[in-house]
């Protein structure tokens, strides 16, 4: 993907991040379960399907086509804050109507959802963070190429703080069944 395609993917990723796709829910609440079909016709953006570039009129396209930007890796009903967490290396969350969301993985790099990638809807072991206020951290790229230099790296996830290694200097809320991120200073 070069030129226009890369620029469109960046726009799609930025739009996903700017629309509140960052959240992380704990235990699933309400009726949030994988779906076989979406809200816009049978099978719209089902698991394994691919979406086009764009921020407002995303369409389903063949994964081998030149318009394909990302693949659905998980699909759920309900709002992202009320349902299951997306898989750890999800690049962005695509809201589908008012009743569902799809966890998306870009077909080509960059992958902000990868450990150290500086983005994605989840913070996971291998990611880096910087302090952004009292008691708050934000994810940033571990290679230093982000807007903020990394200050800490999350080395592992634990069920409780006592499960973190002795080198831990910062605890980061991750969500899921291992909700404590154990971070060391860089």
PDB file of C-alpha atoms in Angstrom:
ATOM      1  CA  UNK A   1       0.000   0.000   0.000  1.00  0.00           C
ATOM      2  CA  UNK A   2       1.567   3.281  -1.063  1.00  0.00           C
ATOM      3  CA  UNK A   3       0.623   6.932  -1.317  1.00  0.00           C
ATOM      4  CA  UNK A   4      -3.129   7.412  -1.300  1.00  0.00           C
ATOM      5  CA  UNK A   5      -3.852   3.992   0.225  1.00  0.00           C
ATOM      6  CA  UNK A   6      -1.531   4.587   3.170  1.00  0.00           C
ATOM      7  CA  UNK A   7      -2.965   8.059   3.722  1.00  0.00           C
ATOM      8  CA  UNK A   8      -6.502   6.676   3.693  1.00  0.00           C
ATOM      9  CA  UNK A   9      -5.574   4.009   6.251  1.00  0.00           C
ATOM     10  CA  UNK A  10      -4.055   6.657   8.514  1.00  0.00           C
ATOM     11  CA  UNK A  11      -7.274   8.704   8.235  1.00  0.00           C
ATOM     12  CA  UNK A  12      -9.362   5.624   9.064  1.00  0.00           C
ATOM     13  CA  UNK A  13      -7.223   4.830  12.112  1.00  0.00           C
ATOM     14  CA  UNK A  14      -7.306   8.438  13.329  1.00  0.00           C
ATOM     15  CA  UNK A  15     -11.071   8.589  12.928  1.00  0.00           C
ATOM     16  CA  UNK A  16     -11.456   5.377  14.894  1.00  0.00           C
ATOM     17  CA  UNK A  17      -9.317   6.726  17.718  1.00  0.00           C
ATOM     18  CA  UNK A  18     -11.038  10.119  17.747  1.00  0.00           C
ATOM     19  CA  UNK A  19     -14.512   8.577  17.998  1.00  0.00           C
ATOM     20  CA  UNK A  20     -13.883   7.042  21.379  1.00  0.00           C
ATOM     21  CA  UNK A  21     -12.759   3.592  20.362  1.00  0.00           C
ATOM     22  CA  UNK A  22     -10.108   3.469  23.030  1.00  0.00           C
ATOM     23  CA  UNK A  23     -12.239   2.185  25.881  1.00  0.00           C
ATOM     24  CA  UNK A  24     -11.645  -0.965  27.781  1.00  0.00           C
ATOM     25  CA  UNK A  25     -14.464  -2.777  29.515  1.00  0.00           C
ATOM     26  CA  UNK A  26     -14.096  -5.255  32.310  1.00  0.00           C
ATOM     27  CA  UNK A  27     -16.558  -8.102  32.482  1.00  0.00           C
ATOM     28  CA  UNK A  28     -19.152  -8.209  29.686  1.00  0.00           C
ATOM     29  CA  UNK A  29     -22.407  -6.458  30.589  1.00  0.00           C
ATOM     30  CA  UNK A  30     -25.782  -6.947  28.967  1.00  0.00           C
ATOM     31  CA  UNK A  31     -26.351  -8.805  25.725  1.00  0.00           C
ATOM     32  CA  UNK A  32     -22.923  -8.515  24.099  1.00  0.00           C
ATOM     33  CA  UNK A  33     -22.065 -11.650  22.187  1.00  0.00           C
ATOM     34  CA  UNK A  34     -20.457 -12.515  18.860  1.00  0.00           C
ATOM     35  CA  UNK A  35     -22.821 -12.175  15.926  1.00  0.00           C
ATOM     36  CA  UNK A  36     -23.056 -14.090  12.701  1.00  0.00           C
ATOM     37  CA  UNK A  37     -24.543 -11.136  10.892  1.00  0.00           C
ATOM     38  CA  UNK A  38     -24.410  -7.408  11.292  1.00  0.00           C
ATOM     39  CA  UNK A  39     -27.069  -4.760  11.497  1.00  0.00           C
ATOM     40  CA  UNK A  40     -26.908  -3.800   7.802  1.00  0.00           C
ATOM     41  CA  UNK A  41     -27.881  -6.965   6.000  1.00  0.00           C
ATOM     42  CA  UNK A  42     -27.012 -10.606   6.351  1.00  0.00           C
ATOM     43  CA  UNK A  43     -23.368 -11.025   7.254  1.00  0.00           C
ATOM     44  CA  UNK A  44     -22.345  -7.359   6.911  1.00  0.00           C
ATOM     45  CA  UNK A  45     -18.754  -7.166   8.154  1.00  0.00           C
ATOM     46  CA  UNK A  46     -18.875 -10.589   9.768  1.00  0.00           C
ATOM     47  CA  UNK A  47     -15.695 -12.131  11.200  1.00  0.00           C
ATOM     48  CA  UNK A  48     -13.165 -12.580   8.377  1.00  0.00           C
ATOM     49  CA  UNK A  49     -14.748  -9.944   6.124  1.00  0.00           C
ATOM     50  CA  UNK A  50     -12.806  -6.859   5.002  1.00  0.00           C
ATOM     51  CA  UNK A  51     -13.694  -3.180   5.005  1.00  0.00           C
ATOM     52  CA  UNK A  52     -12.787  -0.374   2.657  1.00  0.00           C
ATOM     53  CA  UNK A  53     -10.881   2.799   3.470  1.00  0.00           C
ATOM     54  CA  UNK A  54     -12.893   5.718   4.728  1.00  0.00           C
ATOM     55  CA  UNK A  55     -14.265   7.298   7.852  1.00  0.00           C
ATOM     56  CA  UNK A  56     -17.979   7.701   7.175  1.00  0.00           C
ATOM     57  CA  UNK A  57     -19.047   5.322   4.426  1.00  0.00           C
ATOM     58  CA  UNK A  58     -17.085   2.167   5.188  1.00  0.00           C
ATOM     59  CA  UNK A  59     -18.192  -0.698   2.972  1.00  0.00           C
ATOM     60  CA  UNK A  60     -17.502  -4.394   2.887  1.00  0.00           C
ATOM     61  CA  UNK A  61     -15.132  -5.300   0.052  1.00  0.00           C
ATOM     62  CA  UNK A  62     -13.287  -8.439  -1.082  1.00  0.00           C
ATOM     63  CA  UNK A  63     -10.174  -8.923   1.068  1.00  0.00           C
ATOM     64  CA  UNK A  64      -8.037  -9.379  -2.046  1.00  0.00           C
ATOM     65  CA  UNK A  65      -9.283  -6.168  -3.658  1.00  0.00           C
ATOM     66  CA  UNK A  66      -7.309  -2.935  -3.873  1.00  0.00           C
ATOM     67  CA  UNK A  67      -9.914  -1.114  -1.743  1.00  0.00           C
ATOM     68  CA  UNK A  68      -9.504  -3.517   1.199  1.00  0.00           C
ATOM     69  CA  UNK A  69      -8.038  -1.840   4.298  1.00  0.00           C
ATOM     70  CA  UNK A  70      -8.768  -4.031   7.309  1.00  0.00           C
ATOM     71  CA  UNK A  71     -10.182  -7.419   8.329  1.00  0.00           C
ATOM     72  CA  UNK A  72     -12.789  -8.108  11.030  1.00  0.00           C
ATOM     73  CA  UNK A  73     -11.162 -10.257  13.741  1.00  0.00           C
ATOM     74  CA  UNK A  74     -14.143 -10.219  16.141  1.00  0.00           C
ATOM     75  CA  UNK A  75     -17.698  -8.891  16.005  1.00  0.00           C
ATOM     76  CA  UNK A  76     -20.039  -8.147  18.893  1.00  0.00           C
ATOM     77  CA  UNK A  77     -23.481  -6.720  19.573  1.00  0.00           C
ATOM     78  CA  UNK A  78     -23.874  -3.772  21.910  1.00  0.00           C
ATOM     79  CA  UNK A  79     -21.533  -0.904  22.693  1.00  0.00           C
ATOM     80  CA  UNK A  80     -17.764  -1.477  23.083  1.00  0.00           C
ATOM     81  CA  UNK A  81     -17.892  -0.208  26.677  1.00  0.00           C
ATOM     82  CA  UNK A  82     -20.593  -2.734  27.553  1.00  0.00           C
ATOM     83  CA  UNK A  83     -19.303  -5.785  25.720  1.00  0.00           C
ATOM     84  CA  UNK A  84     -16.300  -8.059  25.523  1.00  0.00           C
ATOM     85  CA  UNK A  85     -12.847  -6.645  24.939  1.00  0.00           C
ATOM     86  CA  UNK A  86     -11.448  -6.902  21.436  1.00  0.00           C
ATOM     87  CA  UNK A  87      -8.502  -9.283  20.901  1.00  0.00           C
ATOM     88  CA  UNK A  88      -5.228  -7.825  22.245  1.00  0.00           C
ATOM     89  CA  UNK A  89      -3.670  -6.863  18.882  1.00  0.00           C
ATOM     90  CA  UNK A  90      -6.777  -5.196  17.433  1.00  0.00           C
ATOM     91  CA  UNK A  91      -5.748  -2.056  15.519  1.00  0.00           C
ATOM     92  CA  UNK A  92      -9.057  -0.188  15.849  1.00  0.00           C
ATOM     93  CA  UNK A  93     -12.746  -0.620  16.621  1.00  0.00           C
ATOM     94  CA  UNK A  94     -15.345   0.089  13.957  1.00  0.00           C
ATOM     95  CA  UNK A  95     -18.773   1.091  15.258  1.00  0.00           C
ATOM     96  CA  UNK A  96     -21.516  -0.504  13.167  1.00  0.00           C
ATOM     97  CA  UNK A  97     -24.783   1.318  13.530  1.00  0.00           C
ATOM     98  CA  UNK A  98     -26.043   1.709  17.075  1.00  0.00           C
ATOM     99  CA  UNK A  99     -26.061  -1.958  17.966  1.00  0.00           C
ATOM    100  CA  UNK A 100     -22.646  -3.414  17.250  1.00  0.00           C
ATOM    101  CA  UNK A 101     -18.914  -3.109  16.821  1.00  0.00           C
ATOM    102  CA  UNK A 102     -16.200  -4.878  14.909  1.00  0.00           C
ATOM    103  CA  UNK A 103     -12.630  -5.384  16.092  1.00  0.00           C
ATOM    104  CA  UNK A 104     -10.435  -4.606  13.085  1.00  0.00           C
ATOM    105  CA  UNK A 105      -6.883  -5.476  12.049  1.00  0.00           C
ATOM    106  CA  UNK A 106      -5.257  -3.512   9.217  1.00  0.00           C
ATOM    107  CA  UNK A 107      -4.253  -5.671   6.266  1.00  0.00           C
ATOM    108  CA  UNK A 108      -0.832  -4.005   6.106  1.00  0.00           C
ATOM    109  CA  UNK A 109       1.455  -2.267   8.622  1.00  0.00           C
ATOM    110  CA  UNK A 110       1.576  -0.127  10.597  1.00  0.00           C
ATOM    111  CA  UNK A 111      -0.291  -2.033  13.314  1.00  0.00           C
ATOM    112  CA  UNK A 112      -0.908   0.310  16.263  1.00  0.00           C
ATOM    113  CA  UNK A 113      -2.434  -2.619  18.174  1.00  0.00           C
ATOM    114  CA  UNK A 114       0.849  -4.572  18.239  1.00  0.00           C
ATOM    115  CA  UNK A 115       2.855  -4.442  21.493  1.00  0.00           C
ATOM    116  CA  UNK A 116       4.796  -1.172  21.484  1.00  0.00           C
ATOM    117  CA  UNK A 117       2.811   0.180  18.506  1.00  0.00           C
ATOM    118  CA  UNK A 118       1.441   3.156  20.402  1.00  0.00           C
ATOM    119  CA  UNK A 119      -2.247   2.684  19.771  1.00  0.00           C
ATOM    120  CA  UNK A 120      -5.067   0.256  19.368  1.00  0.00           C
ATOM    121  CA  UNK A 121      -8.118  -0.010  21.586  1.00  0.00           C
ATOM    122  CA  UNK A 122      -6.276  -2.001  24.285  1.00  0.00           C
ATOM    123  CA  UNK A 123      -3.124  -1.492  26.323  1.00  0.00           C
ATOM    124  CA  UNK A 124      -1.246  -4.793  26.571  1.00  0.00           C
ATOM    125  CA  UNK A 125       2.096  -6.150  27.805  1.00  0.00           C
ATOM    126  CA  UNK A 126       4.876  -4.779  25.604  1.00  0.00           C
ATOM    127  CA  UNK A 127       3.181  -1.386  25.270  1.00  0.00           C
ATOM    128  CA  UNK A 128       4.758   1.832  26.516  1.00  0.00           C
ATOM    129  CA  UNK A 129       3.076   4.680  28.370  1.00  0.00           C
ATOM    130  CA  UNK A 130       3.843   8.220  29.553  1.00  0.00           C
ATOM    131  CA  UNK A 131       2.312  10.149  32.450  1.00  0.00           C
ATOM    132  CA  UNK A 132      -0.404  12.510  31.259  1.00  0.00           C
ATOM    133  CA  UNK A 133      -1.624  13.862  34.573  1.00  0.00           C
ATOM    134  CA  UNK A 134      -1.980  12.903  38.192  1.00  0.00           C
ATOM    135  CA  UNK A 135      -2.699   9.191  38.284  1.00  0.00           C
ATOM    136  CA  UNK A 136      -3.094   8.962  34.507  1.00  0.00           C
ATOM    137  CA  UNK A 137      -1.022   7.449  31.734  1.00  0.00           C
ATOM    138  CA  UNK A 138      -1.459   7.276  27.973  1.00  0.00           C
ATOM    139  CA  UNK A 139      -0.037   4.860  25.478  1.00  0.00           C
ATOM    140  CA  UNK A 140       2.769   5.937  23.163  1.00  0.00           C
ATOM    141  CA  UNK A 141       5.093   4.221  20.723  1.00  0.00           C
ATOM    142  CA  UNK A 142       7.973   2.374  22.376  1.00  0.00           C
ATOM    143  CA  UNK A 143      10.398   3.355  19.603  1.00  0.00           C
ATOM    144  CA  UNK A 144      10.092   7.032  20.569  1.00  0.00           C
ATOM    145  CA  UNK A 145       8.539   8.019  17.221  1.00  0.00           C
ATOM    146  CA  UNK A 146       5.247   9.079  18.827  1.00  0.00           C
ATOM    147  CA  UNK A 147       4.224  12.546  19.972  1.00  0.00           C
ATOM    148  CA  UNK A 148       5.364  11.718  23.528  1.00  0.00           C
ATOM    149  CA  UNK A 149       8.498   9.809  24.548  1.00  0.00           C
ATOM    150  CA  UNK A 150       7.869   6.545  26.409  1.00  0.00           C
ATOM    151  CA  UNK A 151       8.504   6.592  30.152  1.00  0.00           C
ATOM    152  CA  UNK A 152       7.389   3.088  31.179  1.00  0.00           C
ATOM    153  CA  UNK A 153       6.984  -0.309  29.507  1.00  0.00           C
ATOM    154  CA  UNK A 154       4.333  -2.786  30.617  1.00  0.00           C
ATOM    155  CA  UNK A 155       6.236  -6.032  31.114  1.00  0.00           C
ATOM    156  CA  UNK A 156       3.437  -8.362  32.178  1.00  0.00           C
ATOM    157  CA  UNK A 157      -0.232  -8.551  33.130  1.00  0.00           C
ATOM    158  CA  UNK A 158      -1.348  -9.929  36.484  1.00  0.00           C
ATOM    159  CA  UNK A 159      -4.578 -10.668  38.314  1.00  0.00           C
ATOM    160  CA  UNK A 160      -3.513  -8.472  41.262  1.00  0.00           C
ATOM    161  CA  UNK A 161      -0.683  -6.069  42.099  1.00  0.00           C
ATOM    162  CA  UNK A 162       0.941  -8.754  44.236  1.00  0.00           C
ATOM    163  CA  UNK A 163       1.373 -10.823  41.065  1.00  0.00           C
ATOM    164  CA  UNK A 164       3.705  -8.208  39.531  1.00  0.00           C
ATOM    165  CA  UNK A 165       7.493  -8.686  39.530  1.00  0.00           C
ATOM    166  CA  UNK A 166       9.622  -6.767  42.086  1.00  0.00           C
ATOM    167  CA  UNK A 167      10.923  -4.437  39.317  1.00  0.00           C
ATOM    168  CA  UNK A 168       7.402  -2.960  38.900  1.00  0.00           C
ATOM    169  CA  UNK A 169       7.271   0.803  39.537  1.00  0.00           C
ATOM    170  CA  UNK A 170       3.869   1.568  37.974  1.00  0.00           C
ATOM    171  CA  UNK A 171       0.542  -0.293  37.853  1.00  0.00           C
ATOM    172  CA  UNK A 172      -1.641   0.261  34.786  1.00  0.00           C
ATOM    173  CA  UNK A 173      -5.304  -0.748  34.514  1.00  0.00           C
ATOM    174  CA  UNK A 174      -5.684  -3.119  31.538  1.00  0.00           C
ATOM    175  CA  UNK A 175      -9.085  -4.798  31.924  1.00  0.00           C
ATOM    176  CA  UNK A 176      -9.853  -8.415  31.108  1.00  0.00           C
ATOM    177  CA  UNK A 177      -8.998 -11.402  33.302  1.00  0.00           C
ATOM    178  CA  UNK A 178      -5.501 -10.025  34.055  1.00  0.00           C
ATOM    179  CA  UNK A 179      -6.393  -6.389  34.724  1.00  0.00           C
ATOM    180  CA  UNK A 180      -3.143  -5.157  36.291  1.00  0.00           C
ATOM    181  CA  UNK A 181      -0.340  -4.047  33.989  1.00  0.00           C
ATOM    182  CA  UNK A 182       3.061  -4.262  35.668  1.00  0.00           C
ATOM    183  CA  UNK A 183       5.328  -1.542  34.253  1.00  0.00           C
ATOM    184  CA  UNK A 184       8.991  -0.689  34.688  1.00  0.00           C
ATOM    185  CA  UNK A 185      10.674   2.654  34.069  1.00  0.00           C
ATOM    186  CA  UNK A 186      12.564   3.013  30.787  1.00  0.00           C
TER     187      UNK A 186
END
